Amino acid sequence: MINASIENMIDFFCDKRNRSTWHKLRIANFPRFVKYPTSQVSGWGLTSCLQIGYIEYMADLIEKIVSLCKRRGFVFPSSEIYGGIGGFWDFGPLGVELKNNIKSWWWQTMVQIREEVVGLDSTIIHNPKVWQASGHTLSFTDPLRECKSCHQRFRADQLKGEKCPECGGKLTEVKQFNLMFETFIGSAKETANKAYLRPETCQGIFVNFANVVDTIQPKLPFGIAQIGKGFRNEITLGNFIFRDREFEMMELEYFVKPGEDEKWFDYWLKERLNWYLDLGISKKNLRFFEHPKKALAHYSKRTVDIEYQFPFGWAELEGIANRTDFDLKNHAKSSGKDLRFQDEKGEKLYPYVIEPSVGVERIALALLTEGYREEKDKKETRVVLALNPKIAPVKVAVFPLLPNKPALVKKAREIYDDLKNCFNVAWDDRGNIGKRYYSQDEIGTPFCITVDFETLEDKKVTVRDRDSMKQERIAIDKLKEFFQTKLA
Ligand code: GAP
């Protein structure tokens, strides 16, 4: 069995303890390794073999995930028939379900079960003054260098050396490149009409702060949450859906008493880490990264990223920031509106803000990485997406054992029609049952139901579990209850 963790990688290779077989093994598992001659490899220690094997394995893994996503309808390159468009991805029939499940789980756990948190849905385009007050027109920039020969553009902070990494050409001096997409409101493309697609959703929350406070009259601490599209004209892309130019953000602005901000920051760090553990991401693939003081964003007193071990290395999954009273104060100053909060004693103050913020696509990629498994048996390889059932796009697949037996099809259809009112259910009557199971395993469907001839007699069906592959007979009238418990 191969899965994505380093421990399993090490087990996998160390099980074949005889080191002289290592090269053969590698060629079998990672054909691209053929480029290393046996004579060179035989001198390598186990550690370097494992490291290289791991890198090769991870490169292989991302390719497999990309291919699975395309083949099974999770993710398509946007505008593909016209050659695509860098940094934009479309989510297919399964991808949209996956993203919706991530978003609704976040909404349920971050908003609905919390008495002190409410939601908001603000516009994507705001009055451009919002971005002046927030500091984005001035500071939402990346350092850019362009190659004078091939005109490729690079982030200066990611370049090693003074030459173009693509063609070796000379590079321009560093200039600051603003990542906000510009657009124009109305028919005249004049500076006065210039607006921006939002690069983060939270500013919609800050500019609605007084509206929400007036309507719900909360006590501190309280939160306002929002899910919505964000746009960033990123200079460097790559790594599939990890860094996009259009993506979906889930942000909570949690308003607290100044002086209590550090306590609440620690609270949200723990909460958010546990959120990922509850989703089934293993602890060893998650870690905190504390931003050094001198590298903090212009609004932040402290920022900690939750990083995930993606196939291309550790990278930011979610950011948790202490934004202090920066945003409310600046919007108050800029708009002339009093955005202070009046507490129980009648005292007016600017609350501090703790902000957990994450992109839906990054969570999707982490879950696909975490869940991807290949299990080799004698005949073939079973690909399994071991997604948490809460997040799996399809919950149950229903099969009639034989598609040409009307009695089986009729009974299976009755079950399908009944269950589809409660869960996202798939129907499949193509090929043999083994193939149908494998096809559902690959997209992460936790349960499959087969209606066979016995069903017509005993009113029971076979329910097969994706992870254990165990099968059990369940009475048709108990199916809903069974799945409700298993999928809770
Ligand atoms: N309001 C705070 C904020 O925007 P950020 O660290 O720039 O902070 C928050 O972004 C989260 O949004 C990141 O942790 C990441 O999950 C996601 N994100 C940021 N840029 C992204 C991009 N270009 N593509 C996909 N997700 C992105």
Coordinates of C-alpha atoms and ligand atoms in Angstrom, one line a residue:
M1 CA 0.0 0.0 0.0
I2 CA 1.3 3.5 -0.7
N3 CA -0.1 6.6 0.9
A4 CA 1.1 10.1 1.2
S5 CA 2.9 10.1 4.6
I6 CA 6.6 10.1 5.0
E7 CA 6.3 7.4 7.7
N8 CA 4.5 5.1 5.3
M9 CA 7.1 5.9 2.6
I10 CA 9.8 4.9 5.0
D11 CA 7.9 1.7 6.0
F12 CA 7.3 0.9 2.4
F13 CA 11.0 1.0 1.4
C14 CA 12.4 -0.3 4.7
D15 CA 10.2 -3.3 4.5
K16 CA 12.3 -4.4 1.6
R17 CA 15.3 -4.3 3.8
N18 CA 17.8 -5.5 1.3
R19 CA 19.4 -2.3 0.1
S20 CA 20.7 -3.8 -3.1
T21 CA 17.2 -4.2 -4.4
W22 CA 16.6 -0.5 -3.8
H23 CA 17.4 0.6 -7.3
K24 CA 15.2 -2.0 -8.9
L25 CA 12.4 -1.0 -6.5
R26 CA 12.8 2.6 -7.4
I27 CA 12.7 2.0 -11.1
A28 CA 9.5 -0.1 -10.6
N29 CA 7.9 2.6 -8.5
F30 CA 9.3 5.8 -10.0
P31 CA 10.2 5.1 -13.7
R32 CA 11.7 8.5 -14.1
F33 CA 14.6 7.4 -11.8
V34 CA 16.0 5.3 -14.6
K35 CA 18.1 8.4 -15.3
Y36 CA 20.3 7.5 -12.3
P37 CA 22.9 4.8 -13.2
T38 CA 23.1 1.8 -10.8
S39 CA 26.8 2.4 -10.1
Q40 CA 26.0 5.9 -8.8
V41 CA 23.0 4.8 -6.8
S42 CA 24.8 1.9 -5.1
G43 CA 27.0 4.3 -3.1
W44 CA 24.0 6.3 -1.7
G45 CA 23.0 5.8 1.9
L46 CA 19.5 4.9 2.9
T47 CA 18.7 8.4 4.0
S48 CA 19.5 10.1 0.7
C49 CA 17.7 7.3 -1.2
L50 CA 14.7 7.8 1.0
Q51 CA 14.8 11.6 0.6
I52 CA 15.1 11.3 -3.2
G53 CA 12.5 8.6 -3.2
Y54 CA 10.2 10.8 -1.2
I55 CA 10.6 13.8 -3.5
E56 CA 10.0 11.6 -6.5
Y57 CA 7.0 10.0 -4.8
M58 CA 5.5 13.4 -4.0
A59 CA 6.1 14.7 -7.5
D60 CA 4.3 11.6 -8.7
L61 CA 1.5 12.1 -6.2
I62 CA 0.6 15.6 -7.4
E63 CA 0.6 14.4 -11.0
K64 CA -1.8 11.6 -9.9
I65 CA -4.1 14.0 -8.1
V66 CA -4.2 16.4 -11.0
S67 CA -5.0 13.6 -13.4
L68 CA -7.7 12.1 -11.1
C69 CA -9.2 15.6 -10.7
K70 CA -9.5 16.1 -14.4
R71 CA -10.6 12.5 -15.3
R72 CA -13.3 12.3 -12.6
G73 CA -14.6 15.9 -12.8
F74 CA -13.2 17.6 -9.8
V75 CA -11.1 20.3 -11.4
F76 CA -10.7 21.5 -15.0
P77 CA -8.4 24.2 -16.3
S78 CA -10.6 27.3 -16.9
S79 CA -11.4 28.1 -20.5
E80 CA -9.5 25.0 -21.5
I81 CA -10.8 24.8 -25.1
Y82 CA -9.0 28.2 -25.7
G83 CA -5.7 27.0 -24.1
G84 CA -6.7 27.8 -20.5
I85 CA -5.9 30.9 -18.5
G86 CA -3.2 30.8 -15.9
G87 CA -4.3 30.8 -12.3
F88 CA -8.0 30.1 -13.0
W89 CA -9.7 26.7 -12.4
D90 CA -13.2 25.4 -12.9
F91 CA -14.7 22.9 -10.5
G92 CA -16.6 20.1 -12.2
P93 CA -19.5 18.0 -10.9
L94 CA -17.6 16.4 -8.1
G95 CA -15.4 19.5 -7.4
V96 CA -18.4 21.7 -6.8
E97 CA -19.8 19.2 -4.3
L98 CA -16.4 18.9 -2.5
K99 CA -16.1 22.7 -2.2
N100 CA -19.7 23.1 -1.1
N101 CA -19.2 20.5 1.6
I102 CA -16.0 22.2 2.8
K103 CA -17.8 25.6 2.9
S104 CA -20.9 24.3 4.6
W105 CA -18.8 22.5 7.3
W106 CA -16.9 25.7 7.9
W107 CA -20.1 27.7 8.1
Q108 CA -21.8 25.2 10.4
T109 CA -18.8 25.0 12.8
M110 CA -17.6 28.6 12.6
V111 CA -21.0 30.4 12.4
Q112 CA -24.1 28.4 13.1
I113 CA -23.1 26.5 16.3
R114 CA -21.6 29.7 17.8
E115 CA -24.1 32.0 19.4
E116 CA -21.7 34.9 19.2
V117 CA -20.9 34.6 15.5
V118 CA -23.1 35.9 12.6
G119 CA -22.6 35.8 8.8
L120 CA -22.4 38.4 6.1
D121 CA -22.4 38.4 2.3
S122 CA -20.9 41.6 1.0
T123 CA -20.2 42.6 -2.6
I124 CA -17.0 41.7 -4.5
I125 CA -16.5 45.3 -5.6
H126 CA -16.4 48.0 -3.0
N127 CA -16.0 51.8 -3.1
P128 CA -12.3 52.2 -4.0
K129 CA -11.9 54.3 -0.9
V130 CA -12.1 51.0 1.1
W131 CA -8.8 49.9 -0.4
Q132 CA -7.1 53.2 0.4
A133 CA -8.2 53.0 4.0
S134 CA -7.2 49.4 4.3
G135 CA -3.7 50.1 2.9
H136 CA -4.1 47.8 -0.1
T137 CA -3.7 50.4 -2.8
L138 CA -0.3 51.2 -1.3
S139 CA 0.9 48.0 0.3
F140 CA -0.8 45.0 -1.3
T141 CA 2.2 44.4 -3.5
D142 CA 4.8 41.8 -4.4
P143 CA 8.3 42.7 -5.5
L144 CA 8.6 42.0 -9.3
R145 CA 11.5 41.5 -11.7
E146 CA 11.2 40.9 -15.4
C147 CA 13.6 39.2 -17.7
K148 CA 14.8 41.7 -20.4
S149 CA 15.2 38.9 -22.9
C150 CA 12.3 36.5 -22.5
H151 CA 10.0 38.9 -20.6
Q152 CA 9.0 36.3 -18.0
R153 CA 8.1 37.9 -14.7
F154 CA 9.2 36.6 -11.3
R155 CA 8.7 37.4 -7.7
A156 CA 12.0 39.0 -6.6
D157 CA 11.9 37.4 -3.2
Q158 CA 11.7 34.0 -4.8
L159 CA 14.7 34.4 -7.2
K160 CA 18.1 33.0 -6.5
G161 CA 20.8 34.9 -8.2
E162 CA 20.8 37.8 -10.6
K163 CA 19.9 35.9 -13.9
C164 CA 16.6 34.9 -15.4
P165 CA 16.0 31.2 -14.2
E166 CA 14.4 30.4 -17.6
C167 CA 16.9 31.8 -20.2
G168 CA 19.7 33.3 -18.2
G169 CA 18.9 36.8 -19.4
K170 CA 19.4 40.0 -17.5
L171 CA 16.7 41.1 -15.0
T172 CA 15.1 44.5 -14.5
E173 CA 15.4 46.3 -11.2
V174 CA 12.9 45.3 -8.5
K175 CA 9.6 47.2 -8.7
Q176 CA 6.5 46.8 -6.5
F177 CA 3.6 45.2 -8.3
N178 CA 0.1 45.7 -6.9
L179 CA -1.8 42.4 -6.9
M180 CA -5.3 43.9 -7.0
F181 CA -7.2 43.4 -10.3
E182 CA -8.6 46.7 -11.6
T183 CA -11.9 47.2 -13.3
F184 CA -14.0 50.3 -14.3
I185 CA -17.5 51.2 -13.1
G186 CA -19.8 52.6 -15.7
S187 CA -19.1 53.2 -19.4
A188 CA -16.1 55.5 -19.2
K189 CA -12.7 53.9 -18.5
E190 CA -11.4 56.9 -16.5
T191 CA -9.3 56.9 -13.4
A192 CA -12.2 58.4 -11.5
N193 CA -14.2 55.2 -12.3
K194 CA -11.5 52.8 -11.3
A195 CA -12.5 50.0 -8.9
Y196 CA -10.9 46.8 -7.7
L197 CA -12.0 43.1 -7.4
R198 CA -11.5 42.4 -3.7
P199 CA -8.3 40.6 -2.8
E200 CA -9.8 39.6 0.6
T201 CA -13.3 39.4 1.9
C202 CA -12.7 40.9 5.4
Q203 CA -12.9 44.5 4.3
G204 CA -16.6 43.9 3.5
I205 CA -17.0 42.9 7.1
F206 CA -15.2 46.0 8.5
V207 CA -17.2 48.4 6.4
N208 CA -20.4 46.7 7.6
F209 CA -19.3 46.6 11.2
A210 CA -21.7 49.4 12.4
N211 CA -24.6 47.9 10.4
V212 CA -24.2 44.5 12.0
V213 CA -23.6 45.9 15.5
D214 CA -26.8 48.0 15.2
T215 CA -28.9 45.0 14.1
I216 CA -27.7 42.3 16.5
Q217 CA -26.4 44.4 19.4
P218 CA -23.7 42.0 20.5
K219 CA -21.4 41.9 23.5
L220 CA -17.7 41.4 23.1
P221 CA -16.3 39.0 22.0
F222 CA -18.4 38.4 18.9
G223 CA -17.6 37.5 15.3
I224 CA -18.7 38.2 11.7
A225 CA -17.9 35.6 9.1
Q226 CA -18.0 35.6 5.4
I227 CA -17.4 33.2 2.5
G228 CA -16.8 34.6 -0.9
K229 CA -14.5 35.0 -3.9
G230 CA -11.2 36.8 -3.7
F231 CA -9.0 37.9 -6.6
R232 CA -5.2 38.4 -6.7
N233 CA -3.1 39.0 -9.8
E234 CA -0.4 36.6 -8.5
I235 CA 3.0 36.9 -10.2
T236 CA 4.0 33.2 -9.8
L237 CA 1.6 30.3 -10.1
G238 CA 2.0 26.6 -10.2
N239 CA 1.2 23.8 -7.8
F240 CA -2.2 23.1 -9.2
I241 CA -5.0 24.9 -7.2
F242 CA -2.7 26.0 -4.4
R243 CA -2.1 29.5 -5.7
D244 CA -4.9 30.9 -7.9
R245 CA -5.8 34.3 -9.3
E246 CA -9.5 33.7 -8.4
F247 CA -10.3 31.7 -5.3
E248 CA -12.8 31.4 -2.5
M249 CA -12.0 32.7 1.0
M250 CA -13.6 31.8 4.3
E251 CA -12.8 34.5 6.9
L252 CA -13.9 35.2 10.4
E253 CA -13.3 38.6 12.0
Y254 CA -13.6 38.0 15.8
F255 CA -13.9 41.3 17.7
V256 CA -12.5 41.2 21.3
K257 CA -11.7 43.6 24.1
P258 CA -8.2 45.2 23.7
G259 CA -6.0 43.5 26.2
E260 CA -7.8 40.1 25.7
D261 CA -6.5 39.8 22.1
E262 CA -3.6 37.5 23.0
K263 CA -5.8 35.1 24.9
W264 CA -8.3 34.9 22.0
F265 CA -5.5 34.6 19.5
D266 CA -4.3 31.4 21.3
Y267 CA -7.9 30.2 21.5
W268 CA -8.3 30.5 17.7
L269 CA -5.0 28.8 17.0
K270 CA -6.2 25.7 18.9
E271 CA -9.7 25.8 17.5
R272 CA -8.5 25.9 13.9
L273 CA -5.9 23.2 14.4
N274 CA -8.6 21.0 15.9
W275 CA -10.9 21.8 13.0
Y276 CA -8.4 20.2 10.6
L277 CA -7.8 17.2 12.9
D278 CA -11.6 16.7 13.0
L279 CA -11.7 16.7 9.2
G280 CA -9.2 13.8 9.3
I281 CA -6.0 15.5 8.5
S282 CA -3.2 13.9 10.4
K283 CA -1.3 15.8 13.0
K284 CA 2.1 15.0 11.5
N285 CA 1.0 16.8 8.3
L286 CA 0.1 20.0 10.1
R287 CA 2.3 22.6 11.9
F288 CA 2.4 26.2 13.0
F289 CA 4.6 28.8 11.4
E290 CA 5.1 32.0 13.4
H291 CA 5.7 35.0 11.2
P292 CA 8.8 36.9 12.3
K293 CA 8.0 40.3 13.7
K294 CA 9.8 42.1 10.9
A295 CA 7.9 40.3 8.2
L296 CA 4.4 40.9 9.6
A297 CA 1.7 42.4 7.2
H298 CA 1.1 46.1 7.7
Y299 CA -2.0 45.5 9.9
S300 CA -0.7 42.6 12.1
K301 CA 0.6 42.4 15.6
R302 CA 1.0 38.6 15.3
T303 CA 0.4 36.1 12.5
V304 CA 0.7 32.3 12.7
D305 CA 0.1 30.1 9.7
I306 CA -1.2 26.6 9.9
E307 CA 0.9 24.9 7.3
Y308 CA 0.2 21.6 5.6
Q309 CA 2.7 19.2 4.1
F310 CA 1.6 19.4 0.5
P311 CA 3.2 17.2 -2.1
F312 CA 5.5 20.1 -3.0
G313 CA 6.5 20.8 0.6
W314 CA 5.2 22.6 3.7
A315 CA 3.1 25.6 2.7
E316 CA 0.4 27.9 4.2
L317 CA -3.0 26.4 4.5
E318 CA -4.6 29.0 6.8
G319 CA -3.4 32.3 8.3
I320 CA -4.5 33.5 11.8
A321 CA -3.8 37.1 12.4
N322 CA -4.1 39.6 15.2
R323 CA -5.2 42.6 13.1
T324 CA -5.5 44.8 16.2
D325 CA -7.9 47.9 15.7
F326 CA -6.1 48.8 12.5
D327 CA -8.9 48.3 10.1
L328 CA -11.8 49.8 12.1
K329 CA -9.7 52.9 13.1
N330 CA -8.6 53.5 9.5
H331 CA -12.1 53.1 8.1
A332 CA -13.4 55.5 10.8
K333 CA -10.8 58.0 10.0
S334 CA -11.3 57.7 6.2
S335 CA -15.1 57.7 6.2
G336 CA -15.7 60.1 9.1
K337 CA -18.1 57.6 10.7
D338 CA -17.8 56.6 14.3
L339 CA -17.0 52.9 14.2
R340 CA -16.3 52.5 18.0
F341 CA -18.2 49.8 19.9
Q342 CA -20.2 50.8 23.0
D343 CA -19.7 48.2 25.7
E344 CA -22.1 47.4 28.6
K345 CA -20.7 50.2 30.7
G346 CA -21.4 52.7 27.9
E347 CA -17.7 53.0 27.2
K348 CA -16.7 53.5 23.5
L349 CA -13.7 51.6 22.2
Y350 CA -12.2 50.1 19.1
P351 CA -12.2 46.3 19.5
Y352 CA -9.2 44.3 18.5
V353 CA -9.7 41.7 15.8
I354 CA -8.5 38.1 15.6
E355 CA -8.8 36.7 12.1
P356 CA -8.7 33.1 11.0
S357 CA -8.6 33.2 7.2
V358 CA -8.4 30.3 4.7
G359 CA -8.9 29.5 1.0
V360 CA -11.4 26.8 0.1
E361 CA -9.1 25.5 -2.7
R362 CA -6.2 25.0 -0.3
I363 CA -8.3 22.9 2.0
A364 CA -9.6 20.9 -1.0
L365 CA -6.0 20.3 -2.1
A366 CA -4.9 19.3 1.4
L367 CA -7.8 16.8 1.7
L368 CA -7.1 15.3 -1.8
T369 CA -3.5 14.9 -0.8
E370 CA -4.3 13.4 2.6
G371 CA -6.9 11.1 1.3
Y372 CA -5.2 9.7 -1.8
R373 CA -4.2 6.0 -1.5
E374 CA -3.1 3.3 -3.8
E375 CA -3.6 -0.2 -2.7
K376 CA -2.0 -2.9 -4.8
D377 CA -3.5 -6.3 -4.8
K378 CA -2.5 -9.2 -7.1
K379 CA -4.6 -8.1 -10.0
E380 CA -4.9 -4.3 -10.0
T381 CA -4.4 -1.2 -8.0
R382 CA -7.3 0.2 -6.0
V383 CA -7.2 4.0 -5.9
V384 CA -9.0 5.3 -2.8
L385 CA -9.8 8.9 -1.8
A386 CA -10.2 8.4 1.9
L387 CA -12.2 11.6 2.4
N388 CA -14.0 12.3 5.6
P389 CA -17.6 11.2 4.8
K390 CA -18.9 14.7 5.8
I391 CA -16.8 16.1 2.9
A392 CA -17.1 13.3 0.3
P393 CA -18.9 14.6 -2.8
V394 CA -21.1 11.5 -3.1
K395 CA -22.2 9.8 0.1
V396 CA -23.8 6.6 -1.2
A397 CA -23.8 4.9 -4.6
V398 CA -26.6 2.5 -5.5
F399 CA -26.2 -0.4 -7.9
P400 CA -28.6 -3.0 -9.2
L401 CA -26.5 -6.2 -9.4
L402 CA -27.5 -6.7 -13.1
P403 CA -28.7 -3.8 -15.3
N404 CA -30.8 -6.1 -17.5
K405 CA -33.0 -7.5 -14.7
P406 CA -36.0 -5.2 -14.4
A407 CA -36.9 -6.4 -10.9
L408 CA -33.5 -5.5 -9.6
V409 CA -33.4 -2.2 -11.4
K410 CA -36.8 -1.3 -10.1
K411 CA -35.9 -2.0 -6.5
A412 CA -32.6 -0.2 -6.7
R413 CA -34.3 2.8 -8.3
E414 CA -36.8 2.9 -5.4
I415 CA -33.9 2.9 -2.9
Y416 CA -32.0 5.6 -4.9
D417 CA -35.1 7.8 -5.1
D418 CA -35.7 7.5 -1.4
L419 CA -32.2 8.2 -0.3
K420 CA -31.6 11.1 -2.7
N421 CA -33.9 13.2 -0.6
C422 CA -31.4 13.0 2.3
F423 CA -28.0 12.5 0.8
N424 CA -26.1 13.1 -2.4
V425 CA -26.5 9.7 -4.0
A426 CA -25.1 8.3 -7.2
W427 CA -26.5 5.7 -9.5
D428 CA -24.3 3.2 -11.4
D429 CA -25.3 0.2 -13.5
R430 CA -22.3 -0.1 -15.8
G431 CA -19.8 -2.9 -15.8
N432 CA -19.3 -5.5 -13.1
I433 CA -19.8 -4.7 -9.4
G434 CA -16.0 -4.8 -8.7
K435 CA -15.4 -2.1 -11.2
R436 CA -18.3 0.0 -9.9
Y437 CA -16.8 -0.3 -6.3
Y438 CA -13.4 0.8 -7.6
S439 CA -14.9 3.7 -9.5
Q440 CA -16.6 5.0 -6.3
D441 CA -13.5 4.4 -4.2
E442 CA -11.6 6.7 -6.5
I443 CA -13.9 9.6 -5.9
G444 CA -14.2 9.0 -2.1
T445 CA -17.8 7.6 -1.9
P446 CA -17.9 6.1 1.6
F447 CA -20.7 3.6 1.0
C448 CA -22.1 1.5 -1.9
I449 CA -25.3 -0.4 -1.9
T450 CA -25.9 -3.5 -4.1
V451 CA -29.4 -4.7 -4.8
D452 CA -29.2 -8.5 -5.6
F453 CA -31.7 -11.3 -6.0
E454 CA -31.7 -12.0 -2.3
T455 CA -32.9 -8.4 -1.8
L456 CA -36.2 -9.3 -3.5
E457 CA -36.7 -12.0 -0.9
D458 CA -35.3 -10.6 2.4
K459 CA -35.7 -6.9 1.7
K460 CA -32.0 -6.4 2.6
V461 CA -29.2 -4.9 0.6
T462 CA -25.4 -5.3 0.7
V463 CA -23.7 -2.2 2.0
R464 CA -20.0 -2.0 1.3
D465 CA -17.6 0.3 3.2
R466 CA -15.0 2.2 1.2
D467 CA -12.2 2.0 3.8
S468 CA -12.5 -1.5 5.2
M469 CA -14.2 -3.0 2.0
K470 CA -16.3 -5.0 4.5
Q471 CA -19.8 -5.8 3.4
E472 CA -22.9 -6.2 5.6
R473 CA -26.6 -6.8 4.9
I474 CA -28.9 -4.0 6.0
A475 CA -32.6 -3.9 5.9
I476 CA -33.9 -1.4 3.3
D477 CA -36.1 0.3 5.9
K478 CA -33.1 0.9 8.2
L479 CA -30.8 2.4 5.5
K480 CA -31.6 6.0 6.2
E481 CA -30.9 5.6 9.9
F482 CA -27.7 3.6 9.2
F483 CA -26.3 6.3 6.9
Q484 CA -27.5 9.2 9.1
T485 CA -25.4 7.7 11.9
K486 CA -22.4 6.9 9.7
L487 CA -22.3 10.2 8.0
A488 CA -22.9 12.4 11.0
Ligands
GAP1 N1 -7.6 38.7 5.2 C1 -6.4 38.0 5.4 C2 -5.8 37.5 4.2 O1 -6.2 37.7 3.2 P1 -3.8 35.9 3.4 O2 -2.8 35.1 4.2 O3 -3.3 36.8 2.4 O4 -4.7 36.8 4.5 C3 -5.7 34.1 3.6 O5 -4.9 34.9 2.8 C4 -5.8 32.7 3.1 O6 -6.3 32.8 1.7 C5 -4.4 32.0 2.9 O7 -4.1 31.4 4.1 C6 -4.8 30.9 1.9 O8 -5.5 29.8 2.4 C7 -5.8 31.7 1.0 N2 -5.1 32.3 -0.2 C8 -4.4 33.4 -0.2 N3 -3.9 33.7 -1.5 C9 -4.4 32.6 -2.3 C10 -4.2 32.3 -3.6 N4 -3.6 33.1 -4.5 N5 -4.8 31.2 -4.1 C11 -5.5 30.4 -3.2 N6 -5.7 30.6 -1.9 C12 -5.1 31.8 -1.4

